[in-house]
Amino acid sequence: MRLTFPHMGTLFIPLKALFTGLGCDVVVPPPTSKRTLEIGVKHCPEFACLPLKISVGNLSEALDLGADTVIMAGGVGPCRFGFYGELQKEILLDMGYDFRMVVIDPPQGRARHILESFKSLFPAVTLSQALHAARLAWSKIVAIDRLESLANRSRALERERGAVSAALGRALEAVDAAETVEGVWQACEDGLAAIDSLVDADKAEYAAGSLVRVAVVGEIYVVLEPFANHCVERKLGELGVIVERPLSISHWLKLNVLLDFLNMSGGFRPGELARPYLGHTVGGHGRETVASAVKYGRQGYDGVIQVAPFTCMPEIVAESVLHRVSKDHGIASMSLVVDEQTGEAGVVTRLEAFVDMIRRRRLAYGAVSQRLTAKNAMCYYD
Amino acid sequence: MLTIGMPRALVHYDCGDVWVKFFETLGAAVAVSPETAKDIVDIGVSLSVEDACLPVKVYLGHAAYMAKRCDYLFVPRLVSLEQRTYMCPKFLGLPDMVRAALRDSVRLIDPTIDLSKSARAMTQAVVRAASFLSKDPARSLSVWRTCSRAAAVCSTEADGRRKAVDCEEAAGLRIGVLSHPYIIIDRVLSMGLVDRLREMGASAILPESVLQDAVEPHLAELGRHIFWTHEKRIYGAGMAMASDPSISGIIIVQAFGCGPGSMIYDLFTRKCRRRSAVPVLNLSIDEHTGEAGIVTRLEAFVDMLTRAERGCM
């Protein structure tokens, strides 16, 4: 069995570790490229969201490399993602591929289902082998999240443009190559130290706390996949912005898998935070987007950028109410909607304008924390 | 007397009639917005985020129109009408989108109707929706039961009538029209497609008029459960039409950017192509769609079907 799965940012690193640990031959799809997207756009329905198009491209390229089994996460609605597996299967069949498709549905409180579907996939694997593989994969997830999070906070302070991103890339490679949990932690610590050493801690503005802070929220796939969001985190960082990205693979697993049967919420209760603006879950990450905007607004962040695929239903609902969060909490908001037509230059221009706007607003009214209750913030948005 | 306004769009075509009857019986005046007109579309477009589909924009237009003409606006949050099946996410956030668009200029009645786990949730929704009209939940519920039973009888009668009409028109071309009720019933959104087909001597068969017995096997055959109410119906009915030799062609009418539609219509087209040779025309509409373009494509499609029927092709 030669197994493959679609890309989502750096998710391939833990998935590769997991399935290799389970004794599989893993074919990681080639890195997402323009060609990948072209394959997807050619064969997917026009109005489908960007992640479907890219994932079909990934799978096609992996099947070309000799994979024969596709693993895909499922869903129970109402977000379209839950139907991806079915449609990917039909599209790839029409493209002439011969393969097996395995869709793993979320547990919905019953961990047994997931375990059973894994059991049927890998009948020869022992429990201790499986636990070992899962532990290694989990350590990689945590390491990646820590590294990316530090990089997002450090780019604005780097002495040399691009140095942090380069160090992050090297650290991710080391995490990918590590074969033991200890090796992963070592690679992680080394990476964190390397990124830290690139930061100019003496920067005057750092001490004064005057750096612009922006949170990147939205639909998880386009937030985590730099190819889809045109490296929005890196671009913001290099514009001198401290970037916070609440969505990550570990966050997603905690919220969707563990939360169900361990009741782990990590203190973040999207329902409560979003309620004044959005009274019900709308599938996908729509409610999390609104809740995060509220959360960062309260924490005094300057702005929030919502990244979403074009025609994404949950994010359209979130986008419709985001301006109210913005007004109530004095946090600037921008929606970056991406599809295969999105041009790099357009994204750069909009990000620059957004950051410029925040800087000017700061000059006029001071940092958000100083004027949260001030009337002028309201006037600004009306 | 209190006036309750109801936008004639989107959810109204799923459950509007029952609620009109319900509120009227409880002693409120109910005003339903007029049929969609260009000015309503324009208001809706101006109030909405640009990525939303045209039916949502039109809904906001109707809501804005009614907001000035009523005390309460009825915008139900239709989450789910049956187990494990949901409405489109935009239905789930509809009251919030209306509040944001109208900037709280009107009070909303927004009961959450979520029957995905249990049908009893309807009780709560009814009592909550009626709470400002009647302090007696038992009365609200009994009125609701009467109204929904009457509506069920109505729809069965309508089914019967529709079948009778179908038989009468069986002489002409029979064309399946796959679309959401809120698009096809709205004459502006669908550009009067059903009427136009009739003028061309063809009759339109809608997903709602396909019998449930014919729909089920096609849904069961699919490996995966379709978790959207309308699309489940559309897919099953479409496949049933594709295997019905009396249907000469199928027209898909979808809103530009329709999320569930993008998946299900594509799945349908692929499965349909493998099984049957029935021609499929795919029309998508948004606020920029010109009537002439749609009419030309429709005429060409019907002409083609007519010629095929005569054996000229």
CSV table of C-alpha atoms in Angstrom, one decimal, chain A residues 139-334:
chain,number,residue,atom,x,y,z
A,139,SER,CA,5.4,15.9,19.2
A,140,LYS,CA,6.0,17.1,15.6
A,141,ILE,CA,2.7,19.0,15.6
A,142,VAL,CA,3.5,20.7,18.8
A,143,ALA,CA,7.1,21.5,17.7
A,144,ILE,CA,5.8,23.0,14.4
A,145,ASP,CA,3.2,25.1,16.1
A,146,ARG,CA,5.8,26.5,18.5
A,147,LEU,CA,8.3,27.3,15.8
A,148,GLU,CA,5.8,29.0,13.5
A,149,SER,CA,4.3,31.0,16.3
A,150,LEU,CA,7.7,32.3,17.4
A,151,ALA,CA,8.6,33.1,13.8
A,152,ASN,CA,5.4,35.1,13.4
A,153,ARG,CA,6.3,37.2,16.4
A,154,SER,CA,9.9,37.6,15.4
A,155,ARG,CA,9.9,38.6,11.7
A,156,ALA,CA,9.2,42.2,12.6
A,157,LEU,CA,12.3,42.4,14.7
A,158,GLU,CA,14.8,40.6,12.6
A,159,ARG,CA,18.0,42.3,11.8
A,160,GLU,CA,18.2,41.0,8.3
A,161,ARG,CA,15.2,40.7,6.1
A,162,GLY,CA,14.2,37.1,5.5
A,163,ALA,CA,16.5,35.6,8.1
A,164,VAL,CA,13.7,34.3,10.4
A,165,SER,CA,11.8,32.7,7.6
A,166,ALA,CA,15.0,30.9,6.4
A,167,ALA,CA,15.8,29.7,10.0
A,168,LEU,CA,12.2,28.5,10.3
A,169,GLY,CA,12.5,26.6,7.1
A,170,ARG,CA,15.7,24.9,8.4
A,171,ALA,CA,14.1,24.1,11.7
A,172,LEU,CA,11.0,22.5,10.0
A,173,GLU,CA,13.3,20.4,7.9
A,174,ALA,CA,15.1,19.2,11.1
A,175,VAL,CA,11.7,18.4,12.7
A,176,ASP,CA,10.7,16.5,9.6
A,177,ALA,CA,13.9,14.5,9.7
A,178,ALA,CA,13.8,13.6,13.4
A,179,GLU,CA,12.9,10.0,14.0
A,180,THR,CA,12.4,10.0,17.8
A,181,VAL,CA,10.4,12.2,20.1
A,182,GLU,CA,13.6,13.3,21.8
A,183,GLY,CA,15.0,14.2,18.4
A,184,VAL,CA,11.9,16.3,17.7
A,185,TRP,CA,12.3,18.3,20.9
A,186,GLN,CA,16.0,18.8,20.2
A,187,ALA,CA,15.3,20.1,16.7
A,188,CYS,CA,12.5,22.3,18.1
A,189,GLU,CA,14.7,23.8,20.9
A,190,ASP,CA,17.6,24.4,18.4
A,191,GLY,CA,15.1,26.1,16.0
A,192,LEU,CA,13.6,28.3,18.6
A,193,ALA,CA,17.1,29.4,19.7
A,194,ALA,CA,18.2,30.0,16.1
A,195,ILE,CA,15.1,32.2,15.5
A,196,ASP,CA,15.7,34.0,18.8
A,197,SER,CA,19.3,34.8,17.9
A,198,LEU,CA,18.2,36.7,14.8
A,199,VAL,CA,16.0,39.1,16.7
A,200,ASP,CA,17.2,42.6,17.4
A,201,ALA,CA,16.0,42.9,21.0
A,202,ASP,CA,17.3,46.4,21.3
A,203,LYS,CA,15.0,47.8,18.7
A,204,ALA,CA,13.6,50.9,20.3
A,205,GLU,CA,10.1,50.4,19.2
A,206,TYR,CA,10.1,47.0,20.7
A,207,ALA,CA,10.8,48.4,24.1
A,208,ALA,CA,8.2,51.1,23.7
A,209,GLY,CA,5.6,48.4,22.7
A,210,SER,CA,4.8,50.4,19.7
A,211,LEU,CA,4.9,47.6,17.1
A,212,VAL,CA,1.7,47.0,15.2
A,213,ARG,CA,0.0,43.7,16.2
A,214,VAL,CA,-2.3,41.9,13.9
A,215,ALA,CA,-4.1,38.5,14.2
A,216,VAL,CA,-4.6,36.3,11.2
A,217,VAL,CA,-7.8,34.4,11.4
A,218,GLY,CA,-10.2,32.7,9.0
A,219,GLU,CA,-10.7,29.4,7.2
A,220,ILE,CA,-8.1,26.9,8.5
A,221,TYR,CA,-6.9,25.6,5.2
A,222,VAL,CA,-6.1,29.0,3.6
A,223,VAL,CA,-4.7,30.3,6.9
A,224,LEU,CA,-2.3,27.4,7.2
A,225,GLU,CA,-1.3,27.0,3.6
A,226,PRO,CA,1.1,29.7,2.5
A,227,PHE,CA,0.6,28.9,-1.2
A,228,ALA,CA,-3.1,29.7,-0.8
A,229,ASN,CA,-2.7,32.9,1.3
A,230,HIS,CA,0.4,34.2,-0.6
A,231,CYS,CA,2.5,33.9,2.6
A,232,VAL,CA,0.4,36.5,4.4
A,233,GLU,CA,2.2,35.9,7.7
A,234,ARG,CA,5.6,36.4,6.3
A,235,LYS,CA,4.5,39.5,4.3
A,236,LEU,CA,3.0,41.1,7.4
A,237,GLY,CA,6.0,40.2,9.5
A,238,GLU,CA,8.3,41.8,7.0
A,239,LEU,CA,6.1,44.9,7.0
A,240,GLY,CA,7.1,45.2,10.7
A,241,VAL,CA,4.0,43.6,12.2
A,242,ILE,CA,3.8,41.1,15.1
A,243,VAL,CA,1.6,38.4,13.8
A,244,GLU,CA,-0.6,36.1,15.9
A,245,ARG,CA,-2.3,33.1,14.4
A,246,PRO,CA,-4.7,31.3,16.7
A,247,LEU,CA,-5.4,28.5,14.2
A,248,SER,CA,-2.9,25.7,14.1
A,249,ILE,CA,-3.0,22.0,13.7
A,250,SER,CA,-2.8,21.3,17.4
A,251,HIS,CA,-5.6,23.9,18.1
A,252,TRP,CA,-7.7,22.2,15.5
A,253,LEU,CA,-7.2,18.7,16.9
A,254,LYS,CA,-7.9,20.0,20.4
A,255,LEU,CA,-11.1,21.7,19.4
A,256,ASN,CA,-12.5,19.0,17.1
A,257,VAL,CA,-11.1,15.7,18.3
A,258,LEU,CA,-10.1,15.9,21.9
A,259,LEU,CA,-12.7,18.4,22.9
A,260,ASP,CA,-15.4,16.0,22.1
A,261,PHE,CA,-14.4,13.3,24.6
A,262,LEU,CA,-12.0,15.0,26.9
A,263,ASN,CA,-13.9,18.2,27.2
A,264,MET,CA,-10.7,20.3,26.7
A,265,SER,CA,-11.5,23.8,25.6
A,266,GLY,CA,-8.2,25.4,26.4
A,267,GLY,CA,-10.0,28.4,27.8
A,268,PHE,CA,-11.2,29.5,24.4
A,269,ARG,CA,-15.0,29.5,24.2
A,270,PRO,CA,-15.9,30.6,20.7
A,271,GLY,CA,-19.6,30.4,21.3
A,272,GLU,CA,-19.6,32.8,24.2
A,273,LEU,CA,-17.3,35.3,22.6
A,274,ALA,CA,-19.1,35.4,19.3
A,275,ARG,CA,-22.6,35.4,20.7
A,276,PRO,CA,-23.4,39.1,20.4
A,277,TYR,CA,-22.5,39.0,16.7
A,278,LEU,CA,-23.1,35.4,15.7
A,279,GLY,CA,-25.6,33.4,17.7
A,280,HIS,CA,-25.0,29.9,16.2
A,281,THR,CA,-22.2,27.8,14.8
A,282,VAL,CA,-22.2,28.1,11.0
A,283,GLY,CA,-19.8,25.3,10.1
A,284,GLY,CA,-16.1,25.4,9.3
A,285,HIS,CA,-14.4,28.1,11.2
A,286,GLY,CA,-16.9,30.9,10.8
A,287,ARG,CA,-17.7,31.3,14.4
A,288,GLU,CA,-14.1,30.9,15.5
A,289,THR,CA,-13.2,33.8,13.1
A,290,VAL,CA,-15.7,36.1,14.8
A,291,ALA,CA,-14.7,34.9,18.3
A,292,SER,CA,-11.0,35.4,17.6
A,293,ALA,CA,-11.7,39.0,16.4
A,294,VAL,CA,-13.5,39.7,19.7
A,295,LYS,CA,-10.7,38.1,21.7
A,296,TYR,CA,-7.9,40.0,20.0
A,297,GLY,CA,-10.0,43.2,20.1
A,298,ARG,CA,-10.2,42.9,23.8
A,299,GLN,CA,-6.5,42.2,24.1
A,300,GLY,CA,-5.8,45.5,22.3
A,301,TYR,CA,-4.5,44.2,19.0
A,302,ASP,CA,-4.5,46.8,16.2
A,303,GLY,CA,-6.0,44.6,13.5
A,304,VAL,CA,-7.5,41.4,12.4
A,305,ILE,CA,-7.1,39.9,8.9
A,306,GLN,CA,-9.7,37.3,7.9
A,307,VAL,CA,-8.4,35.0,5.2
A,308,ALA,CA,-11.0,32.9,3.4
A,309,PRO,CA,-11.4,31.1,0.1
A,310,PHE,CA,-13.8,32.7,-2.4
A,311,THR,CA,-17.4,31.4,-1.9
A,312,CYS,CA,-16.6,29.9,1.5
A,313,MET,CA,-20.0,29.9,3.2
A,314,PRO,CA,-19.1,30.0,6.9
A,315,GLU,CA,-16.6,32.8,6.2
A,316,ILE,CA,-19.1,34.8,4.2
A,317,VAL,CA,-21.4,34.8,7.3
A,318,ALA,CA,-18.4,35.8,9.5
A,319,GLU,CA,-17.4,38.6,7.0
A,320,SER,CA,-21.0,39.9,7.2
A,321,VAL,CA,-20.7,40.6,10.9
A,322,LEU,CA,-17.0,41.3,11.3
A,323,HIS,CA,-17.5,45.1,10.8
A,324,ARG,CA,-19.6,45.2,14.0
A,325,VAL,CA,-16.8,43.5,16.0
A,326,SER,CA,-14.5,46.0,14.5
A,327,LYS,CA,-16.6,48.9,15.5
A,328,ASP,CA,-17.3,47.7,19.1
A,329,HIS,CA,-13.8,46.7,19.9
A,330,GLY,CA,-11.8,49.3,18.0
A,331,ILE,CA,-9.9,46.7,16.0
A,332,ALA,CA,-9.4,47.3,12.3
A,333,SER,CA,-10.5,44.4,10.1
A,334,MET,CA,-9.8,43.3,6.6
